[in-house]
Coordinates of C-alpha atoms in Angstrom, one line a residue:
Chain H
G1 CA 0.1 0.0 -0.2
E2 CA 1.5 3.3 -0.4
D3 CA 3.4 4.9 2.1
V4 CA 5.7 7.9 2.8
E5 CA 8.9 8.1 4.7
Q6 CA 10.0 10.5 6.6
S7 CA 13.3 10.6 8.9
L8 CA 12.3 10.8 12.7
F9 CA 14.7 14.3 14.0
L10 CA 16.5 16.7 13.0
S11 CA 18.4 19.7 14.4
V12 CA 19.7 23.1 14.0
R13 CA 21.4 25.5 14.7
E14 CA 18.7 28.9 15.5
G15 CA 19.5 31.1 12.4
D16 CA 20.5 28.5 10.1
S17 CA 18.2 26.2 7.5
S18 CA 16.4 23.2 8.0
V19 CA 15.5 20.8 5.1
I20 CA 13.0 18.0 6.5
N21 CA 13.3 15.3 3.9
C22 CA 10.2 13.1 3.2
T23 CA 9.9 10.5 0.6
Y24 CA 6.0 8.6 -1.1
T25 CA 5.3 5.7 -2.9
D26 CA 1.8 6.7 -4.4
S27 CA 3.0 7.0 -7.6
S28 CA -0.6 8.9 -9.4
S29 CA -0.2 11.7 -5.8
T30 CA -2.2 14.8 -6.8
Y31 CA -0.7 16.8 -4.2
L32 CA 1.3 17.1 -1.4
Y33 CA 1.5 18.3 2.0
W34 CA 3.6 20.0 4.6
Y35 CA 2.1 20.8 8.2
K36 CA 3.8 21.7 10.9
Q37 CA 2.1 20.4 14.7
E38 CA 2.5 22.1 18.4
P39 CA 3.0 20.4 21.6
G40 CA -0.4 19.8 22.7
A41 CA -1.8 21.2 19.4
G42 CA -3.6 19.8 16.4
L43 CA -1.7 20.6 13.0
Q44 CA -1.4 23.2 10.3
L45 CA -1.2 24.3 7.0
L46 CA 2.8 24.6 6.3
T47 CA 2.0 24.3 2.7
Y48 CA 0.9 22.4 0.3
I49 CA 2.6 21.5 -4.3
F50 CA 0.7 19.9 -7.4
S51 CA 2.6 17.4 -8.6
N52 CA 2.9 18.8 -11.7
M53 CA 5.6 21.8 -9.6
D54 CA 8.8 20.9 -9.5
M55 CA 9.0 24.2 -6.8
K56 CA 7.0 26.5 -4.8
Q57 CA 8.3 29.2 -2.8
D58 CA 6.7 30.8 0.3
Q59 CA 7.8 33.3 2.5
R60 CA 11.4 31.3 4.9
L61 CA 9.6 27.9 3.1
T62 CA 10.5 26.4 0.0
V63 CA 9.2 22.7 -0.9
L64 CA 10.9 20.6 -3.0
L65 CA 9.8 17.6 -5.8
N66 CA 11.2 15.1 -7.5
K67 CA 8.3 13.1 -8.5
K68 CA 11.1 11.2 -10.6
D69 CA 12.2 9.1 -7.9
K70 CA 8.9 10.5 -5.4
H71 CA 11.4 13.2 -3.1
L72 CA 9.8 15.5 -1.6
S73 CA 11.5 17.8 0.8
L74 CA 10.6 20.7 3.3
R75 CA 13.7 23.3 3.3
I76 CA 13.4 26.3 6.3
A77 CA 15.3 29.9 6.3
D78 CA 17.2 31.0 9.1
T79 CA 15.5 28.7 11.1
Q80 CA 13.9 30.5 14.7
T81 CA 13.6 28.6 17.9
G82 CA 9.8 29.4 17.4
D83 CA 10.4 26.4 14.3
S84 CA 11.2 24.0 16.5
A85 CA 7.8 21.2 16.2
I86 CA 6.7 18.4 14.7
Y87 CA 6.7 18.5 11.0
F88 CA 4.5 16.4 8.5
C89 CA 5.1 15.6 5.9
A90 CA 1.3 13.8 3.7
E91 CA 0.2 12.9 0.1
L92 CA -3.7 13.0 -1.2
E93 CA -4.6 9.2 -2.1
G94 CA -5.8 9.7 -5.6
S95 CA -10.0 10.2 -5.1
Q96 CA -10.4 9.1 -2.2
G97 CA -9.6 11.6 0.1
N98 CA -7.6 11.2 3.0
L99 CA -4.5 12.3 3.3
I100 CA -1.2 10.1 4.2
F101 CA 0.8 10.7 6.8
G102 CA 4.4 10.0 7.5
K103 CA 5.0 9.1 11.5
G104 CA 6.1 13.6 11.4
T105 CA 10.4 14.8 12.5
K106 CA 11.0 16.3 15.3
L107 CA 12.8 19.7 14.6
S108 CA 14.4 21.1 16.9
V109 CA 16.8 24.4 17.5
K110 CA 19.6 25.4 19.0
P111 CA 19.9 28.6 20.7
Chain M
E1 CA -12.3 33.2 10.4
A2 CA -12.8 30.6 13.2
G3 CA -11.0 27.4 12.0
V4 CA -11.9 23.7 13.3
T5 CA -13.5 23.4 16.3
Q6 CA -13.2 20.5 18.4
S7 CA -15.1 19.2 21.5
P8 CA -14.2 18.2 24.4
T9 CA -10.6 19.0 24.6
H10 CA -10.0 15.8 26.5
L11 CA -12.4 13.4 28.0
I12 CA -11.3 10.1 29.5
K13 CA -13.6 7.1 29.5
T14 CA -13.6 3.1 30.5
R15 CA -13.0 -0.2 28.6
G16 CA -16.6 -0.6 26.7
Q17 CA -17.2 2.7 27.1
Q18 CA -19.2 5.8 24.7
A19 CA -17.8 8.1 23.1
T20 CA -18.7 10.7 21.5
L21 CA -16.7 13.6 20.1
R22 CA -17.6 16.5 18.2
C23 CA -16.5 18.9 15.0
S24 CA -17.7 21.9 13.2
P25 CA -15.8 22.6 10.3
I26 CA -14.3 25.7 8.6
S27 CA -17.8 28.7 7.4
G28 CA -18.4 27.1 4.2
H29 CA -16.6 23.9 4.5
T30 CA -18.2 20.4 3.7
S31 CA -16.2 17.8 4.3
V32 CA -15.0 16.7 7.3
Y33 CA -12.2 14.2 8.1
W34 CA -10.9 12.3 11.1
Y35 CA -8.2 10.5 11.2
Q36 CA -6.4 9.0 15.0
Q37 CA -3.4 10.4 16.5
A38 CA -1.7 7.0 18.6
L39 CA 1.5 7.0 19.7
G40 CA 3.3 4.8 18.0
L41 CA 1.1 4.9 14.8
G42 CA 1.2 7.5 13.4
L43 CA -1.5 9.7 12.1
Q44 CA -4.4 7.2 10.4
F45 CA -7.1 8.3 8.5
L46 CA -10.6 7.3 10.2
L47 CA -13.6 8.6 8.1
W48 CA -14.4 10.9 5.7
Y49 CA -17.5 12.4 5.1
D50 CA -19.5 15.4 3.4
E51 CA -22.6 16.9 2.5
G52 CA -24.2 14.3 4.3
E53 CA -22.9 10.6 3.3
E54 CA -20.0 8.7 4.6
R55 CA -17.6 8.7 1.5
N56 CA -14.8 7.0 2.0
R57 CA -13.6 4.6 5.5
G58 CA -10.2 3.5 7.1
N59 CA -9.4 1.1 8.1
F60 CA -11.3 0.5 11.4
P61 CA -13.2 -1.6 13.2
P62 CA -17.2 -0.8 12.8
R63 CA -16.9 0.1 16.3
F64 CA -15.4 3.5 14.8
S65 CA -18.1 5.2 12.5
G66 CA -19.6 9.2 13.2
R67 CA -22.0 11.3 10.9
Q68 CA -22.5 14.7 9.9
F69 CA -25.2 16.9 10.0
P70 CA -26.9 19.3 7.4
N71 CA -25.3 22.1 9.2
Y72 CA -22.1 19.9 8.2
S73 CA -20.5 19.6 11.5
S74 CA -19.3 16.4 12.9
E75 CA -19.5 13.7 15.3
L76 CA -17.6 10.8 15.8
N77 CA -18.7 7.3 18.2
V78 CA -16.7 5.0 19.6
N79 CA -18.4 1.8 21.3
A80 CA -17.4 -0.5 23.8
L81 CA -13.7 1.2 23.9
E82 CA -10.8 -0.5 24.3
L83 CA -7.4 1.0 26.0
E84 CA -5.5 1.1 22.5
D85 CA -8.5 3.9 21.8
S86 CA -6.4 6.3 23.6
A87 CA -5.4 8.5 21.3
L88 CA -5.8 11.8 19.3
Y89 CA -8.3 12.5 17.4
L90 CA -8.5 14.9 14.7
C91 CA -10.5 16.5 12.7
A92 CA -10.5 17.7 9.5
S93 CA -12.4 20.3 7.7
S94 CA -12.2 20.9 3.7
D95 CA -14.6 22.6 0.6
D96 CA -15.5 20.4 -1.4
R97 CA -17.8 21.9 -3.3
D98 CA -15.4 22.1 -6.8
R99 CA -13.9 19.0 -6.9
G100 CA -12.1 17.6 -9.4
V101 CA -10.7 21.1 -10.8
S102 CA -8.8 22.7 -7.9
N103 CA -8.1 21.2 -4.4
Q104 CA -8.3 22.7 -1.1
P105 CA -6.3 21.3 1.7
Q106 CA -7.6 20.1 4.8
H107 CA -7.3 22.8 7.5
F108 CA -7.3 20.5 10.7
G109 CA -8.9 21.1 14.1
D110 CA -7.0 21.0 17.7
G111 CA -8.5 17.6 18.9
T112 CA -10.0 15.2 21.4
R113 CA -7.8 13.2 24.0
L114 CA -9.3 10.6 23.9
S115 CA -8.1 8.4 27.4
I116 CA -9.1 5.0 28.6
L117 CA -8.7 4.1 31.6

C-alpha cells in the first residue's frame, strides 16, 4: 500500500537553514502537503505543492518535489526557535479524499 | 475566520464505555475528515464525510462510526472502548464544492484527547 517515509529527528542552530526530507510511494498522488504540529496542538497547514510543479516558495519556506524519485523536501530558511515542532509530510490518496502521513520529523532548534 | 473547532478537549472513559467527539468545520466547508493520532502509530485516517454522506473509511473496526449533520458539523462515536483507543482524535475540514477542479487542503482542529482507563 501507499507509504510516506520521513527521518524522525533534525537538530539545527538558530539562523541556519533546515531541510526536512520525505519519500512517498503513490505515483498517482496529485498533491503533497507539509503540516506542523506544536506540543498539545493540532496540525497547522504550512504549504502544499501540486504534483506537476517542481518547486514552490512561500516566504521562508521552499518545497522541492522530485516526482521521478518520489522525493519531497521542505526547506526553512533562517530557522528560529519558534520553528521547533514536529513536521509531517502527507500525500493525498487519489480520489479517496484522505491524507497519508509520514511519522513526522521532530525539529529542534538550538539557540 | 474561525478555524475547525473540536469538543471536548479532553475525554476520560473506562473500557467498554462509549465516547462521542464533536467537530465544527470552517464556515463554508462541506467535507469533514477524522484521523486518529495514537502514540507509536502516527496519524491514521478514520472517516470522511461530505454532504452528509460517508465517502470513505479507513481500516478501523465498525465500532468507530460517525455522522455529518445538515450544518456540516460532525460526530465521531466510538463504542465498546478499548485501552488502545487512547489517542488524539483530529478533525479536519475542506471546501470540496469544486472537487475535481481544484484542490482545497484539509485544515485541522486542535483535537480531542481521549484517555481510556
